[in-house]
mmCIF file of C-alpha atoms and ligand atoms in Angstrom:
data_model
loop_
_atom_site.group_PDB
_atom_site.id
_atom_site.type_symbol
_atom_site.label_atom_id
_atom_site.label_comp_id
_atom_site.label_asym_id
_atom_site.label_seq_id
_atom_site.Cartn_x
_atom_site.Cartn_y
_atom_site.Cartn_z
ATOM 1 C CA UNK C 1 -108.479 34.266 24.981
ATOM 2 C CA UNK C 2 -105.905 32.234 26.816
ATOM 3 C CA UNK C 3 -104.243 34.453 29.427
ATOM 4 C CA UNK C 4 -101.257 33.516 31.541
ATOM 5 C CA UNK C 5 -100.768 35.573 34.706
ATOM 6 C CA UNK C 6 -97.366 35.081 36.442
ATOM 7 C CA UNK C 7 -97.183 35.995 40.161
ATOM 8 C CA UNK C 8 -101.003 35.496 40.516
ATOM 9 C CA UNK C 9 -100.626 34.747 44.232
ATOM 10 C CA UNK C 10 -99.360 38.419 44.592
ATOM 11 C CA UNK C 11 -101.443 41.533 44.942
ATOM 12 C CA UNK C 12 -101.542 42.714 41.387
ATOM 13 C CA UNK C 13 -101.740 39.197 39.803
ATOM 14 C CA UNK C 14 -104.706 38.285 42.072
ATOM 15 C CA UNK C 15 -106.429 41.529 41.081
ATOM 16 C CA UNK C 16 -106.072 40.578 37.418
ATOM 17 C CA UNK C 17 -107.653 37.121 38.185
ATOM 18 C CA UNK C 18 -110.586 38.845 39.934
ATOM 19 C CA UNK C 19 -111.337 41.288 37.109
ATOM 20 C CA UNK C 20 -110.675 39.207 34.073
ATOM 21 C CA UNK C 21 -113.663 38.287 31.893
ATOM 22 C CA UNK C 22 -115.176 34.939 33.022
ATOM 23 C CA UNK C 23 -115.001 33.388 29.528
ATOM 24 C CA UNK C 24 -111.265 33.735 29.363
ATOM 25 C CA UNK C 25 -109.142 30.652 29.919
ATOM 26 C CA UNK C 26 -106.664 31.503 32.549
ATOM 27 C CA UNK C 27 -103.438 29.926 33.784
ATOM 28 C CA UNK C 28 -101.918 31.512 36.946
ATOM 29 C CA UNK C 29 -98.582 30.911 38.530
ATOM 30 C CA UNK C 30 -97.496 31.084 42.130
ATOM 31 C CA UNK C 31 -94.253 30.284 43.891
ATOM 32 C CA UNK C 32 -94.543 29.989 47.739
ATOM 33 C CA UNK C 33 -98.301 30.843 48.250
ATOM 34 C CA UNK C 34 -100.856 28.671 46.451
ATOM 35 C CA UNK C 35 -103.651 30.423 44.621
ATOM 36 C CA UNK C 36 -107.097 30.284 46.264
ATOM 37 C CA UNK C 37 -109.131 30.944 43.168
ATOM 38 C CA UNK C 38 -110.406 27.650 41.847
ATOM 39 C CA UNK C 39 -111.628 28.858 38.430
ATOM 40 C CA UNK C 40 -108.051 29.155 37.072
ATOM 41 C CA UNK C 41 -105.422 26.569 36.311
ATOM 42 C CA UNK C 42 -102.745 27.144 38.860
ATOM 43 C CA UNK C 43 -99.081 26.200 38.368
ATOM 44 C CA UNK C 44 -96.263 26.354 40.932
ATOM 45 C CA UNK C 45 -93.387 27.775 38.855
ATOM 46 C CA UNK C 46 -90.132 29.460 39.726
ATOM 47 C CA UNK C 47 -89.644 31.944 36.902
ATOM 48 C CA UNK C 48 -85.914 31.335 37.075
ATOM 49 C CA UNK C 49 -86.432 27.670 36.150
ATOM 50 C CA UNK C 50 -86.191 27.701 32.351
ATOM 51 C CA UNK C 51 -87.505 24.135 31.966
ATOM 52 C CA UNK C 52 -90.532 24.749 34.194
ATOM 53 C CA UNK C 53 -91.378 27.924 32.358
ATOM 54 C CA UNK C 54 -90.977 26.117 29.004
ATOM 55 C CA UNK C 55 -93.401 23.377 30.142
ATOM 56 C CA UNK C 56 -95.911 25.856 31.300
ATOM 57 C CA UNK C 57 -95.924 27.708 27.969
ATOM 58 C CA UNK C 58 -95.928 24.397 26.035
ATOM 59 C CA UNK C 59 -98.888 23.034 27.963
ATOM 60 C CA UNK C 60 -100.959 26.224 28.169
ATOM 61 C CA UNK C 61 -100.047 28.038 24.891
ATOM 62 C CA UNK C 62 -101.131 31.479 26.093
ATOM 63 C CA UNK C 63 -102.191 34.207 23.608
ATOM 64 C CA UNK C 64 -101.189 36.869 26.125
ATOM 65 C CA UNK C 65 -98.978 36.834 29.217
ATOM 66 C CA UNK C 66 -99.223 39.370 32.083
ATOM 67 C CA UNK C 67 -95.939 38.997 33.871
ATOM 68 C CA UNK C 68 -96.237 40.307 37.426
ATOM 69 C CA UNK C 69 -93.985 37.868 39.370
ATOM 70 C CA UNK C 70 -91.287 39.714 41.205
ATOM 71 C CA UNK C 71 -89.616 40.255 44.498
ATOM 72 C CA UNK C 72 -89.434 43.646 46.277
ATOM 73 C CA UNK C 73 -86.802 42.718 48.796
ATOM 74 C CA UNK C 74 -83.962 40.279 49.479
ATOM 75 C CA UNK C 75 -80.875 39.030 47.748
ATOM 76 C CA UNK C 76 -82.819 37.056 45.132
ATOM 77 C CA UNK C 77 -84.359 40.207 43.596
ATOM 78 C CA UNK C 78 -81.957 40.476 40.628
ATOM 79 C CA UNK C 79 -82.281 36.821 39.728
ATOM 80 C CA UNK C 80 -86.081 36.700 40.055
ATOM 81 C CA UNK C 81 -86.895 40.071 38.611
ATOM 82 C CA UNK C 82 -84.306 40.302 35.875
ATOM 83 C CA UNK C 83 -83.318 36.698 34.994
ATOM 84 C CA UNK C 84 -86.850 35.535 35.604
ATOM 85 C CA UNK C 85 -88.286 38.129 33.355
ATOM 86 C CA UNK C 86 -85.816 37.272 30.654
ATOM 87 C CA UNK C 87 -86.911 33.595 30.769
ATOM 88 C CA UNK C 88 -90.621 34.565 30.617
ATOM 89 C CA UNK C 89 -89.859 36.873 27.621
ATOM 90 C CA UNK C 90 -87.870 34.260 25.865
ATOM 91 C CA UNK C 91 -90.732 31.789 26.136
ATOM 92 C CA UNK C 92 -93.317 34.416 25.060
ATOM 93 C CA UNK C 93 -91.187 34.859 21.916
ATOM 94 C CA UNK C 94 -90.796 31.118 21.361
ATOM 95 C CA UNK C 95 -94.538 30.472 21.759
ATOM 96 C CA UNK C 96 -95.651 33.593 19.995
ATOM 97 C CA UNK C 97 -97.540 34.912 23.020
ATOM 98 C CA UNK C 98 -97.986 38.668 23.481
ATOM 99 C CA UNK C 99 -96.202 40.016 26.660
ATOM 100 C CA UNK C 100 -97.219 42.616 29.129
ATOM 101 C CA UNK C 101 -94.392 43.098 31.602
ATOM 102 C CA UNK C 102 -94.959 44.887 34.904
ATOM 103 C CA UNK C 103 -92.351 47.516 35.820
ATOM 104 C CA UNK C 104 -92.200 50.285 38.358
ATOM 105 C CA UNK C 105 -91.904 54.011 38.771
ATOM 106 C CA UNK C 106 -88.922 53.542 40.992
ATOM 107 C CA UNK C 107 -86.632 52.782 37.994
ATOM 108 C CA UNK C 108 -86.263 56.636 37.952
ATOM 109 C CA UNK C 109 -84.046 58.561 40.302
ATOM 110 C CA UNK C 110 -86.862 60.724 41.401
ATOM 111 C CA UNK C 111 -85.245 64.067 40.517
ATOM 112 C CA UNK C 112 -86.805 64.656 37.065
ATOM 113 C CA UNK C 113 -90.541 64.171 37.429
ATOM 114 C CA UNK C 114 -92.856 63.915 35.762
ATOM 115 C CA UNK C 115 -91.705 60.865 33.819
ATOM 116 C CA UNK C 116 -93.310 60.060 30.532
ATOM 117 C CA UNK C 117 -92.786 56.826 28.550
ATOM 118 C CA UNK C 118 -89.580 58.189 26.855
ATOM 119 C CA UNK C 119 -87.806 58.783 30.161
ATOM 120 C CA UNK C 120 -84.632 56.719 30.752
ATOM 121 C CA UNK C 121 -84.190 54.527 33.802
ATOM 122 C CA UNK C 122 -81.804 55.805 36.446
ATOM 123 C CA UNK C 123 -82.232 53.386 39.329
ATOM 124 C CA UNK C 124 -80.822 54.268 42.764
ATOM 125 C CA UNK C 125 -81.908 51.260 44.888
ATOM 126 C CA UNK C 126 -81.282 47.481 44.403
ATOM 127 C CA UNK C 127 -84.991 46.786 43.748
ATOM 128 C CA UNK C 128 -85.039 49.558 41.103
ATOM 129 C CA UNK C 129 -81.816 48.174 39.534
ATOM 130 C CA UNK C 130 -83.490 44.754 39.220
ATOM 131 C CA UNK C 131 -86.607 46.218 37.645
ATOM 132 C CA UNK C 132 -84.591 48.444 35.274
ATOM 133 C CA UNK C 133 -82.510 45.415 34.244
ATOM 134 C CA UNK C 134 -85.659 43.379 33.829
ATOM 135 C CA UNK C 135 -86.916 45.954 31.316
ATOM 136 C CA UNK C 136 -83.624 45.681 29.349
ATOM 137 C CA UNK C 137 -83.584 41.939 29.274
ATOM 138 C CA UNK C 138 -87.270 41.738 28.297
ATOM 139 C CA UNK C 139 -86.670 44.026 25.414
ATOM 140 C CA UNK C 140 -83.560 42.074 24.326
ATOM 141 C CA UNK C 141 -85.585 38.811 24.313
ATOM 142 C CA UNK C 142 -88.889 40.002 22.919
ATOM 143 C CA UNK C 143 -89.333 42.404 20.002
ATOM 144 C CA UNK C 144 -92.471 44.209 21.050
ATOM 145 C CA UNK C 145 -93.424 43.795 24.684
ATOM 146 C CA UNK C 146 -95.675 46.221 26.473
ATOM 147 C CA UNK C 147 -93.826 47.485 29.515
ATOM 148 C CA UNK C 148 -96.273 48.795 32.096
ATOM 149 C CA UNK C 149 -94.758 51.168 34.638
ATOM 150 C CA UNK C 150 -96.959 51.616 37.614
ATOM 151 C CA UNK C 151 -96.779 53.196 41.066
ATOM 152 C CA UNK C 152 -97.961 52.317 44.598
ATOM 153 C CA UNK C 153 -100.808 49.787 44.145
ATOM 154 C CA UNK C 154 -103.473 49.908 46.804
ATOM 155 C CA UNK C 155 -106.916 48.365 47.457
ATOM 156 C CA UNK C 156 -109.291 47.348 50.140
ATOM 157 C CA UNK C 157 -110.973 44.067 49.238
ATOM 158 C CA UNK C 158 -108.552 42.492 49.959
ATOM 159 C CA UNK C 159 -106.474 45.246 51.482
ATOM 160 C CA UNK C 160 -102.957 45.617 50.168
ATOM 161 C CA UNK C 161 -100.192 44.892 52.637
ATOM 162 C CA UNK C 162 -98.905 48.502 52.679
ATOM 163 C CA UNK C 163 -102.250 50.013 53.548
ATOM 164 C CA UNK C 164 -102.785 47.346 56.232
ATOM 165 C CA UNK C 165 -99.328 48.137 57.758
ATOM 166 C CA UNK C 166 -100.021 51.873 57.553
ATOM 167 C CA UNK C 167 -103.324 51.548 59.363
ATOM 168 C CA UNK C 168 -101.934 49.160 61.953
ATOM 169 C CA UNK C 169 -99.031 51.522 62.765
ATOM 170 C CA UNK C 170 -96.261 49.342 61.420
ATOM 171 C CA UNK C 171 -94.713 52.333 59.710
ATOM 172 C CA UNK C 172 -93.802 54.696 62.551
ATOM 173 C CA UNK C 173 -92.780 57.400 59.972
ATOM 174 C CA UNK C 174 -94.053 58.271 56.510
ATOM 175 C CA UNK C 175 -92.154 60.611 54.236
ATOM 176 C CA UNK C 176 -93.478 64.048 53.394
ATOM 177 C CA UNK C 177 -90.992 64.550 50.541
ATOM 178 C CA UNK C 178 -91.465 61.192 48.717
ATOM 179 C CA UNK C 179 -94.073 61.432 46.043
ATOM 180 C CA UNK C 180 -95.933 58.682 44.172
ATOM 181 C CA UNK C 181 -99.096 58.340 42.112
ATOM 182 C CA UNK C 182 -101.064 55.591 43.918
ATOM 183 C CA UNK C 183 -103.236 53.464 41.716
ATOM 184 C CA UNK C 184 -106.339 51.482 42.804
ATOM 185 C CA UNK C 185 -105.721 47.857 42.143
ATOM 186 C CA UNK C 186 -109.058 47.314 40.265
ATOM 187 C CA UNK C 187 -108.188 50.228 37.935
ATOM 188 C CA UNK C 188 -104.779 48.806 37.244
ATOM 189 C CA UNK C 189 -106.166 45.328 36.703
ATOM 190 C CA UNK C 190 -108.883 46.619 34.359
ATOM 191 C CA UNK C 191 -106.200 48.587 32.430
ATOM 192 C CA UNK C 192 -104.039 45.497 32.050
ATOM 193 C CA UNK C 193 -106.982 43.438 30.878
ATOM 194 C CA UNK C 194 -107.889 46.219 28.389
ATOM 195 C CA UNK C 195 -104.270 46.195 27.161
ATOM 196 C CA UNK C 196 -104.505 42.459 26.673
ATOM 197 C CA UNK C 197 -107.597 43.028 24.560
ATOM 198 C CA UNK C 198 -106.031 45.928 22.659
ATOM 199 C CA UNK C 199 -103.248 43.603 21.728
ATOM 200 C CA UNK C 200 -105.703 41.462 19.893
ATOM 201 C CA UNK C 201 -106.606 44.539 17.826
ATOM 202 C CA UNK C 202 -102.904 44.866 17.205
ATOM 203 C CA UNK C 203 -102.500 48.205 18.797
ATOM 204 C CA UNK C 204 -98.779 48.761 19.283
ATOM 205 C CA UNK C 205 -97.556 50.343 22.537
ATOM 206 C CA UNK C 206 -94.146 49.598 23.818
ATOM 207 C CA UNK C 207 -94.090 51.356 27.208
ATOM 208 C CA UNK C 208 -97.118 52.798 29.080
ATOM 209 C CA UNK C 209 -97.409 54.443 32.400
ATOM 210 C CA UNK C 210 -100.426 53.247 34.330
ATOM 211 C CA UNK C 211 -100.716 55.088 37.605
ATOM 212 C CA UNK C 212 -103.173 57.331 39.454
ATOM 213 C CA UNK C 213 -103.540 61.002 38.363
ATOM 214 C CA UNK C 214 -102.942 62.325 41.910
ATOM 215 C CA UNK C 215 -99.427 62.854 43.104
ATOM 216 C CA UNK C 216 -99.256 62.343 46.868
ATOM 217 C CA UNK C 217 -96.486 62.205 49.420
ATOM 218 C CA UNK C 218 -96.418 58.869 51.356
ATOM 219 C CA UNK C 219 -97.453 60.916 54.417
ATOM 220 C CA UNK C 220 -100.397 62.587 52.592
ATOM 221 C CA UNK C 221 -101.481 59.212 51.363
ATOM 222 C CA UNK C 222 -101.249 57.639 54.844
ATOM 223 C CA UNK C 223 -103.395 60.472 56.283
ATOM 224 C CA UNK C 224 -106.103 59.991 53.603
ATOM 225 C CA UNK C 225 -106.239 56.292 54.297
ATOM 226 C CA UNK C 226 -106.430 56.828 58.025
ATOM 227 C CA UNK C 227 -109.194 59.402 57.619
ATOM 228 C CA UNK C 228 -111.095 57.074 55.291
ATOM 229 C CA UNK C 229 -110.983 54.317 57.877
ATOM 230 C CA UNK C 230 -111.736 56.717 60.711
ATOM 231 C CA UNK C 231 -108.577 55.680 62.613
ATOM 232 C CA UNK C 232 -105.970 57.972 64.234
ATOM 233 C CA UNK C 233 -102.859 58.119 62.123
ATOM 234 C CA UNK C 234 -100.309 55.961 63.852
ATOM 235 C CA UNK C 235 -97.330 57.469 62.052
ATOM 236 C CA UNK C 236 -95.289 60.657 62.203
ATOM 237 C CA UNK C 237 -94.083 62.754 59.236
ATOM 238 C CA UNK C 238 -90.449 62.184 58.262
ATOM 239 C CA UNK C 239 -88.138 63.485 55.625
ATOM 240 C CA UNK C 240 -86.785 60.903 53.126
ATOM 241 C CA UNK C 241 -83.904 63.132 52.100
ATOM 242 C CA UNK C 242 -82.500 62.962 55.637
ATOM 243 C CA UNK C 243 -82.151 59.120 55.458
ATOM 244 C CA UNK C 244 -78.695 57.609 54.909
ATOM 245 C CA UNK C 245 -79.919 55.323 52.089
ATOM 246 C CA UNK C 246 -81.012 57.312 49.070
ATOM 247 C CA UNK C 247 -84.549 56.749 47.843
ATOM 248 C CA UNK C 248 -86.226 58.219 44.806
ATOM 249 C CA UNK C 249 -87.954 61.409 45.843
ATOM 250 C CA UNK C 250 -90.598 62.200 43.227
ATOM 251 C CA UNK C 251 -91.573 59.431 40.815
ATOM 252 C CA UNK C 252 -94.615 61.058 39.378
ATOM 253 C CA UNK C 253 -95.616 59.389 36.145
ATOM 254 C CA UNK C 254 -97.207 61.220 33.224
ATOM 255 C CA UNK C 255 -100.253 59.094 32.346
ATOM 256 C CA UNK C 256 -101.487 61.032 29.300
ATOM 257 C CA UNK C 257 -100.803 58.157 26.964
ATOM 258 C CA UNK C 258 -102.914 55.727 29.093
ATOM 259 C CA UNK C 259 -105.633 58.327 29.409
ATOM 260 C CA UNK C 260 -105.698 58.719 25.674
ATOM 261 C CA UNK C 261 -105.641 55.030 24.600
ATOM 262 C CA UNK C 262 -107.462 53.284 27.466
ATOM 263 C CA UNK C 263 -111.154 53.376 28.276
ATOM 264 C CA UNK C 264 -110.358 52.318 31.879
ATOM 265 C CA UNK C 265 -110.538 55.336 34.143
ATOM 266 C CA UNK C 266 -107.443 55.714 36.259
ATOM 267 C CA UNK C 267 -108.969 57.333 39.356
ATOM 268 C CA UNK C 268 -107.407 59.602 41.875
ATOM 269 C CA UNK C 269 -107.137 58.440 45.516
ATOM 270 C CA UNK C 270 -109.767 61.038 46.408
ATOM 271 C CA UNK C 271 -112.178 59.739 43.817
ATOM 272 C CA UNK C 272 -111.626 56.074 44.805
ATOM 273 C CA UNK C 273 -112.177 56.907 48.470
ATOM 274 C CA UNK C 274 -115.380 58.709 47.681
ATOM 275 C CA UNK C 275 -116.577 56.038 45.172
ATOM 276 C CA UNK C 276 -116.254 52.923 47.251
ATOM 277 C CA UNK C 277 -117.762 51.750 50.491
ATOM 278 C CA UNK C 278 -115.131 50.962 53.053
ATOM 279 C CA UNK C 279 -115.931 48.390 55.702
HETATM 280 N N1 LIG P 301 -97.365 46.680 44.521
HETATM 281 C C1 LIG P 301 -96.861 47.813 44.137
HETATM 282 O O1 LIG P 301 -97.102 48.841 44.793
HETATM 283 C C2 LIG P 301 -96.078 47.896 42.912
HETATM 284 C C3 LIG P 301 -95.575 49.148 42.487
HETATM 285 C C4 LIG P 301 -94.819 49.247 41.271
HETATM 286 C C5 LIG P 301 -94.576 48.113 40.502
HETATM 287 N N2 LIG P 301 -95.043 46.875 40.932
HETATM 288 C C6 LIG P 301 -94.719 45.723 40.138
HETATM 289 O O2 LIG P 301 -95.930 45.019 39.906
HETATM 290 C C7 LIG P 301 -95.739 43.603 39.902
HETATM 291 C C8 LIG P 301 -96.666 42.934 40.956
HETATM 292 O O3 LIG P 301 -96.418 43.407 42.255
HETATM 293 P P1 LIG P 301 -97.267 42.842 43.446
HETATM 294 O O4 LIG P 301 -97.437 43.976 44.383
HETATM 295 O O5 LIG P 301 -98.416 42.015 42.995
HETATM 296 O O6 LIG P 301 -96.127 41.877 44.113
HETATM 297 P P2 LIG P 301 -96.407 40.809 45.266
HETATM 298 O O7 LIG P 301 -97.717 40.877 45.896
HETATM 299 O O8 LIG P 301 -95.197 40.785 46.120
HETATM 300 O O9 LIG P 301 -96.395 39.375 44.393
HETATM 301 C C9 LIG P 301 -95.255 38.915 43.825
HETATM 302 C C10 LIG P 301 -95.535 37.632 43.095
HETATM 303 O O10 LIG P 301 -94.378 37.144 42.605
HETATM 304 C C11 LIG P 301 -94.254 35.745 42.860
HETATM 305 N N3 LIG P 301 -92.886 35.336 42.952
HETATM 306 C C12 LIG P 301 -91.883 35.689 43.816
HETATM 307 N N4 LIG P 301 -90.746 35.002 43.533
HETATM 308 C C13 LIG P 301 -91.039 34.177 42.483
HETATM 309 C C14 LIG P 301 -90.274 33.256 41.736
HETATM 310 N N5 LIG P 301 -89.019 32.997 42.003
HETATM 311 N N6 LIG P 301 -90.902 32.620 40.730
HETATM 312 C C15 LIG P 301 -92.216 32.793 40.450
HETATM 313 N N7 LIG P 301 -92.969 33.765 41.048
HETATM 314 C C16 LIG P 301 -92.394 34.405 42.086
HETATM 315 C C17 LIG P 301 -94.965 35.641 44.187
HETATM 316 O O11 LIG P 301 -95.312 34.284 44.371
HETATM 317 P P3 LIG P 301 -95.531 33.638 45.893
HETATM 318 O O12 LIG P 301 -96.116 34.761 46.780
HETATM 319 O O13 LIG P 301 -96.413 32.551 45.696
HETATM 320 O O14 LIG P 301 -94.145 33.316 46.438
HETATM 321 C C18 LIG P 301 -96.136 36.540 43.979
HETATM 322 O O15 LIG P 301 -97.106 35.848 43.302
HETATM 323 C C19 LIG P 301 -94.221 43.478 40.246
HETATM 324 O O16 LIG P 301 -93.578 43.237 39.021
HETATM 325 C C20 LIG P 301 -93.828 44.718 40.874
HETATM 326 O O17 LIG P 301 -92.474 44.995 40.692
HETATM 327 C C21 LIG P 301 -95.790 46.781 42.093
#
């Protein structure tokens, strides 16, 4: 298997590199932060650079692409997330590679949860708009991508930036009325790898929700993390609805499709925290 992982210097992409079978040939892209793992072929590529993406595909000839590269903030979000995804999808079509595209639960407005795979995007933030547009462009460029919609991704080895900031007290307030389905990074990575393998067996899935089974408010999640690490919560409860900028309130994803087609267990936060040893 030749697997191309875009955004492999990021949290999810790095998780895929850690969990991928050792006998797979892997190419991994980064942009500003070089990849530390030496067992993969690393390429510095801006996904908006059509010539660079073409050369990458031409050189590596992937069977499967897991496209995680994206920006969460800033004025480049639309170009990187939407236009960059279009270019990756175009090259996946041109080089006959199967495409797994990472999307997000925040493409929904948060007022109609739970969301299954048939739910229509209704983005209410600039990041969400860029991710919803990415889905549209990917589907326009590529006839049968797998769009993976996920939720808050967390993990401890290494620790994801949001958990680190929560424990360090960098978020003075956490919302009690904003619900997500956090997913452990190893579970998400294993599910993505399983999907890459299912593709070889020609299983057709167009959209799949891969998230945790436990809906938690950001505040509840923060408290669970603080308790697990035996630190005093350094944040106060707050109400998202009282903020001037609208944010999607409840983005709970229905994961019954993933639970029926994947062997990978998508564990609840409670199960993960009781399963693993925290240091
Ligand atoms: N993390 C979550 O909680 C979450 C939730 C829902 C959906 N998602 C989706 O999951 C995917 C992965 O998220 P993540 O948490 O791993 O993100 P991340 O840690 O911020 O990583 C983003 C990756 O994108 C790369 N990148 C940024 N701009 C680029 C450009 N112009 N060209 C090429 N690569 C570029 C970054 O490279 P450098 O760092 O080297 O610049 C990095 O490797 C994204 O599509 C995101 O929308 C994530």
